Amino acid sequence: MTQPAFHRIDGVLHVENVSAVDLATQFGTPLYVYSRAALTAAWRAYAGACAGRRASVHVAVKANSNLAVLNLFARLGAGFDIVSGGELARVLAAGGKAENVVFSGVGKSAEEMRVALEAGVKCFNVESIPELDRLNAVAGEVGRKAPVSLRVNPDVDPKTHPYISTGLKANKFGVAFDDARAAYRAAAAMPNLAVVGIDCHIGSQITDIAPYLDAIDKLLELVVQIEADGTQIHHIDVGGGLGISYHDETPPDIGDFVRTVLDRIAERGHGQREVFFEPGRSLVGNAGVLLTRVEFLKPGAEKNFAIVDAAMNDLARPAMYNAYHAIEPVVERTDAPQVYDVVGPVCESGDWLGRARSLAIEPGDLLAIRSAGAYSFAMSSNYNTRPRAAEVMVDGARVHVARERETVAQLFAGERLLPD
Ligand SMILES: *Cc1c(COP(=O)(O)O)cnc(C)c1O
C-alpha cells in the first residue's frame, strides 16, 4: 500500500519510508526534507487535468529552486516560469529546456534579456512600456525576434496577504488594465518583438477560484480588442497563485481549479487558445518539512519559549508575512502539552517560527515545521552568519542529498581583509 508522503508509525513522523529521526541523526538539523512522491503527485494533479487540452504547466522556479526539485519536474515534462537570469541558469543546469521557459519579472536587466534571447526562451512576460523598449533594443542587437506577452494587471482582489497580492492597481506589477490595449499596439509596432500572448498573475496563496475567473474574463475582453487591432494572441497565461492548506484553509483541489479555468476560457469562446499555468506554492509547498531540534525551553511570566536551532534565516515566512506553519513533535510524547512560542537563535524579536503552540516537548526533541516546501529554503539567508540548512529528497526508502549543508568557511570565502 502506498503511504501518504508524511505519516506516523508508532507516533514517529516518517517521510515516505524513512523516519524523520533517522534523517535528523544522519544529516543534522535544521534540515529541509522533500518527498519525491508528494512533488510528483502535485505535478500529476496539474498535468492530469491539462491532458488532452491545449494547456501547459510552467513551474514557478522561485518557490523552490533546488536543482534536484527542478530536475524532477523537468523529467516529468514541466516547463518553467523564471524571474531572473540566475533562475534560467538553474533551469538549464537541472535539465530543463529554454524553449519551455517563460521569463517573468518587473525589472529584467539588458544582460538577462540577452542571455534569455540567446538561449531561446519561449516568451518574455513584459510588465511595462520601458521594458518593451529595452527588449526591442536588445533583440535588435542579438538579431532575434523576442516573443512577448504583456502582463496585464486586471485589478482584482485575490483576498490574500497584502505582500502577496499582485493584481491590484496599487501594485508594482503589470500594465494597468486601461493602458493594456495601447501597450499592445506599441509592442506590435516594435520591429524586434513578436507578440504571442497575454498574461496575468494576481497573487499568491489564493484559496478561492472567483478572483481567477474575474481576471480571466477581463483578459479575454482585452484579447478581443487586441485582435481587433490586428495582433494575434496565441496563448493566455493565467499565472500561478493557487493556495495550499497551511492550517485550516480549504483551497480548491488542483484538478478542479485547472478544469474550471479551462472550461471558463472555452465557454467564453476562446477554447482554441493555448493556456499556461505557472504554479509554484501548490506544487511544492506541502511536499516539504523543516526539521529542527529544541535547544532550550525557557519558561517566562507571560510566555514560554521553545528555542530551536532553526531560525528566521532558515524560514522567513513567519517573520515576513506573519505566516502560519504547523509545528509538530517528530516523536509524540504522552505528557501534558504546554503553550510555547517557537523561536530561533537569531538576534531579532521577529525571529519566530510559531506562536502560542501547544506542544509536549523536552530539550533535545525534534520538531517538524510543515508546509516548508515553498518560499522556505528559497528565501533563506545567512543572517547572523548562519550556514544554510541542508536539503534532502526522500524517494521511498532512499534519501538523496539535494543540497549539502553550508560551512561557515563558505560564507566568507569571497570576503577580503583590508590591504596593509
Ligand atoms: C511567484 C509567481 C508565480 C508562482 O506563484 P505561486 O503563488 O507560488 O503559485 C507565478 N507567476 C509569477 C509571475 C510569479 O511571480
XYZ file of C-alpha atoms in Angstrom, residues 28-357:
330
model
C 21.777 17.128 11.238
C 19.358 19.965 11.842
C 17.953 22.298 10.687
C 17.150 20.107 7.704
C 14.784 20.578 4.794
C 13.179 17.305 3.698
C 11.183 16.950 0.487
C 9.087 13.978 -0.572
C 9.557 12.986 -4.196
C 6.171 11.239 -4.112
C 4.419 14.393 -2.895
C 6.121 16.558 -5.531
C 5.218 14.054 -8.222
C 1.601 13.803 -7.060
C 1.137 17.581 -7.164
C 2.656 17.705 -10.646
C 0.378 14.892 -11.818
C -2.677 16.729 -10.483
C -1.852 19.652 -12.788
C -0.653 17.574 -15.729
C -3.580 15.164 -15.493
C -6.128 17.989 -15.632
C -4.280 19.532 -18.616
C -4.080 16.240 -20.537
C -5.940 16.388 -23.822
C -6.446 20.144 -23.512
C -4.402 22.929 -25.090
C -2.732 23.699 -21.783
C 0.727 23.503 -20.263
C 2.317 23.978 -16.876
C 5.331 26.164 -16.132
C 6.729 25.555 -12.665
C 7.458 28.835 -10.837
C 11.121 28.339 -10.007
C 11.249 30.939 -7.260
C 9.089 28.841 -4.929
C 11.747 26.136 -4.716
C 14.770 26.414 -6.956
C 16.789 23.420 -5.741
C 18.308 21.616 -8.726
C 17.001 18.208 -7.660
C 13.460 19.582 -7.413
C 13.751 21.282 -10.805
C 15.311 18.158 -12.269
C 12.366 16.079 -11.059
C 9.912 18.465 -12.727
C 11.994 18.564 -15.920
C 11.911 14.757 -16.046
C 8.141 14.901 -15.599
C 7.928 17.164 -18.654
C 7.445 20.545 -16.984
C 8.055 23.974 -18.393
C 9.348 26.692 -16.074
C 8.491 30.254 -15.090
C 11.592 32.254 -14.163
C 12.114 35.728 -12.749
C 15.878 36.173 -13.186
C 18.884 35.157 -15.225
C 20.003 33.110 -12.238
C 16.822 31.070 -12.390
C 17.357 30.461 -16.112
C 20.822 29.101 -15.324
C 19.293 26.802 -12.689
C 16.640 25.505 -15.080
C 19.250 24.711 -17.725
C 21.563 23.090 -15.149
C 18.619 20.979 -13.961
C 17.878 19.617 -17.431
C 15.035 21.983 -18.345
C 14.770 23.387 -21.865
C 14.826 27.114 -22.634
C 12.092 26.613 -25.221
C 9.762 25.697 -22.329
C 10.653 28.736 -20.212
C 8.592 31.873 -19.711
C 10.513 34.823 -18.287
C 8.506 36.944 -15.829
C 9.614 39.766 -13.555
C 9.286 43.514 -13.327
C 12.961 44.514 -13.633
C 14.770 42.405 -16.220
C 18.249 43.743 -17.000
C 19.514 44.074 -20.577
C 22.041 41.326 -19.823
C 19.328 38.971 -18.553
C 17.317 39.668 -21.694
C 20.293 38.996 -23.947
C 21.132 35.663 -22.302
C 17.486 34.562 -22.373
C 17.113 35.520 -26.039
C 20.247 33.644 -26.992
C 19.092 30.610 -25.017
C 15.761 30.803 -26.889
C 13.135 31.169 -24.156
C 9.526 30.635 -25.138
C 8.188 34.010 -24.016
C 9.077 37.205 -22.177
C 6.283 38.283 -19.865
C 6.798 42.040 -20.109
C 5.480 44.377 -17.431
C 5.905 47.933 -18.778
C 6.461 50.065 -21.898
C 10.077 50.899 -20.941
C 10.684 47.159 -20.641
C 9.245 46.678 -24.161
C 11.644 49.358 -25.427
C 14.617 47.711 -23.754
C 13.706 44.246 -25.002
C 13.193 45.564 -28.530
C 16.645 47.169 -28.450
C 18.378 44.075 -27.051
C 16.603 41.817 -29.548
C 17.826 44.098 -32.349
C 21.421 43.736 -31.114
C 21.142 39.979 -30.756
C 19.446 39.691 -34.154
C 16.450 37.707 -32.905
C 12.778 38.470 -32.553
C 11.715 38.373 -28.914
C 8.442 36.540 -28.251
C 6.402 38.674 -25.848
C 3.315 38.635 -23.729
C 2.218 41.611 -21.651
C 1.435 41.086 -18.031
C -1.857 42.821 -17.539
C -2.979 43.936 -14.146
C -6.676 43.040 -14.082
C -7.285 44.951 -10.820
C -8.978 42.085 -8.989
C -8.569 41.489 -5.290
C -7.393 37.953 -4.561
C -8.145 38.434 -0.828
C -4.754 37.247 0.290
C -1.926 38.819 2.296
C -1.107 42.344 1.013
C 2.532 41.370 0.343
C 1.399 38.576 -1.959
C -1.457 40.342 -3.800
C -0.051 41.405 -7.120
C -3.031 42.142 -9.362
C -4.373 45.316 -7.747
C -3.938 48.779 -9.249
C -1.730 49.765 -6.339
C 0.830 47.002 -7.038
C 4.105 47.482 -8.891
C 3.328 44.563 -11.203
C 1.993 44.529 -14.736
C 0.485 47.026 -17.154
C -2.700 48.706 -15.903
C -5.793 47.231 -17.490
C -6.813 50.564 -19.012
C -3.385 51.035 -20.621
C -3.022 47.491 -21.925
C -4.598 47.927 -25.352
C -2.294 50.855 -26.154
C 0.699 48.919 -24.805
C -0.130 46.057 -27.173
C -0.282 48.499 -30.078
C 3.126 49.813 -29.072
C 4.527 46.275 -28.831
C 3.092 45.299 -32.217
C 4.829 48.288 -33.798
C 8.280 47.344 -32.471
C 10.314 45.630 -35.181
C 12.177 43.144 -32.974
C 9.233 41.894 -30.921
C 6.711 39.195 -31.787
C 3.543 39.410 -29.710
C 2.462 35.876 -28.835
C 0.301 36.027 -25.729
C -1.164 37.758 -22.719
C -0.585 37.017 -19.059
C -1.536 37.925 -15.541
C -0.596 36.797 -12.049
C -2.945 38.115 -9.414
C -1.283 36.988 -6.215
C -0.311 34.017 -4.135
C -1.913 31.704 -1.566
C -5.298 32.317 -3.204
C -7.883 29.955 -1.779
C -10.879 30.980 -3.878
C -11.374 30.442 -7.584
C -13.601 33.507 -8.129
C -10.798 36.103 -8.485
C -9.217 33.931 -11.196
C -12.450 33.826 -13.154
C -12.824 37.611 -12.817
C -9.256 38.099 -14.038
C -9.774 35.714 -16.960
C -12.949 37.481 -18.065
C -11.094 40.796 -18.094
C -8.167 39.317 -20.007
C -10.477 37.820 -22.628
C -12.200 41.185 -23.066
C -8.774 42.635 -23.885
C -7.828 39.759 -26.180
C -10.817 40.606 -28.378
C -9.758 44.268 -28.539
C -6.111 43.434 -29.256
C -7.093 41.115 -32.077
C -9.448 43.774 -33.460
C -6.317 45.938 -33.650
C -4.715 43.261 -35.817
C -2.455 41.451 -33.310
C -2.942 37.720 -32.786
C -2.910 36.342 -29.239
C -1.909 32.693 -29.255
C -1.735 31.942 -25.573
C -3.299 33.055 -22.322
C -1.082 32.677 -19.257
C -3.191 32.740 -16.107
C -0.199 32.873 -13.750
C 0.161 30.948 -10.519
C -1.043 31.646 -7.035
C -3.216 28.711 -6.068
C -3.090 28.340 -2.291
C -2.367 25.351 -0.086
C -3.590 24.305 3.330
C -1.132 25.526 5.978
C -3.647 25.468 8.808
C -7.368 25.461 8.147
C -7.507 26.944 4.647
C -9.547 24.995 2.102
C -8.151 25.863 -1.328
C -9.730 24.322 -4.408
C -8.389 20.954 -5.497
C -5.693 21.392 -8.188
C -7.537 19.363 -10.819
C -10.828 21.184 -10.188
C -9.039 24.513 -10.393
C -7.390 23.698 -13.734
C -10.603 22.325 -15.243
C -12.662 25.310 -14.055
C -10.190 27.759 -15.595
C -10.006 25.872 -18.901
C -13.775 25.471 -19.049
C -14.296 29.183 -18.436
C -11.936 30.112 -21.265
C -13.662 27.628 -23.594
C -17.166 28.787 -22.594
C -16.213 32.342 -23.423
C -15.336 31.185 -26.934
C -11.533 31.092 -26.563
C -11.029 27.336 -26.394
C -8.695 27.381 -29.404
C -6.041 29.295 -27.480
C -3.279 27.679 -25.523
C -3.451 28.199 -21.760
C -0.391 28.361 -19.487
C -0.392 27.820 -15.738
C 2.515 28.995 -13.558
C 2.102 27.234 -10.200
C 4.741 27.414 -7.504
C 3.433 27.000 -3.978
C 0.704 24.492 -4.859
C 3.302 22.153 -6.418
C 5.941 22.225 -3.710
C 4.534 23.798 -0.544
C 3.148 20.732 1.124
C 5.883 18.437 -0.197
C 8.456 19.672 2.321
C 9.109 19.923 6.047
C 11.807 21.664 8.035
C 13.220 19.526 10.846
C 14.620 21.404 13.825
C 15.830 20.448 17.302
C 14.777 22.070 20.564
C 17.829 23.690 22.166
C 16.237 25.105 25.314
C 12.877 25.546 26.943
C 12.607 28.946 28.563
C 9.581 29.428 30.786
C 8.504 33.025 31.366
C 5.964 35.086 33.271
C 3.987 35.900 30.127
C 5.168 33.322 27.663
C 7.088 30.113 27.434
C 9.675 29.936 24.700
C 10.906 26.874 22.890
C 14.246 27.929 21.415
C 15.056 25.752 18.424
C 18.015 25.504 16.072
C 16.110 26.775 13.016
C 15.523 30.494 12.696
C 14.132 33.258 10.531
C 17.165 32.971 8.263
C 16.113 29.376 7.511
C 12.376 30.095 7.272
C 11.472 33.743 6.793
C 7.758 33.387 6.134
C 6.519 33.816 9.717
C 8.639 36.954 10.254
C 7.917 38.320 6.797
C 4.229 37.544 6.246
C 3.061 36.587 9.711
C 2.623 33.153 8.090
C 1.386 30.108 9.955
C 3.261 26.821 9.668
C 2.018 23.798 11.595
C 4.661 22.582 14.073
C 4.627 19.007 15.355
C 6.919 16.924 17.518
C 8.698 14.295 15.423
C 8.242 11.774 18.260
C 4.958 12.137 20.110
C 5.086 12.340 23.910
C 2.197 11.488 26.169
C 2.959 14.268 28.713
C 0.594 17.219 29.109
C 1.329 19.866 26.481
C 2.315 23.427 27.317
C 1.934 26.549 25.246
C 5.136 27.843 23.637
C 6.310 30.450 21.196
C 8.723 28.551 18.962
C 11.644 30.875 18.250
C 15.116 30.710 16.742
C 18.541 31.836 17.960
C 18.745 34.942 15.730
C 19.047 38.301 17.489
C 15.721 39.753 16.352
C 12.389 39.746 18.143
C 10.886 38.954 14.748
C 12.735 35.635 14.813
C 9.817 33.355 15.494
C 8.508 30.280 13.704
C 5.236 29.683 15.528
C 3.295 31.454 18.266
C 1.225 30.030 21.094
C 1.658 26.407 20.064
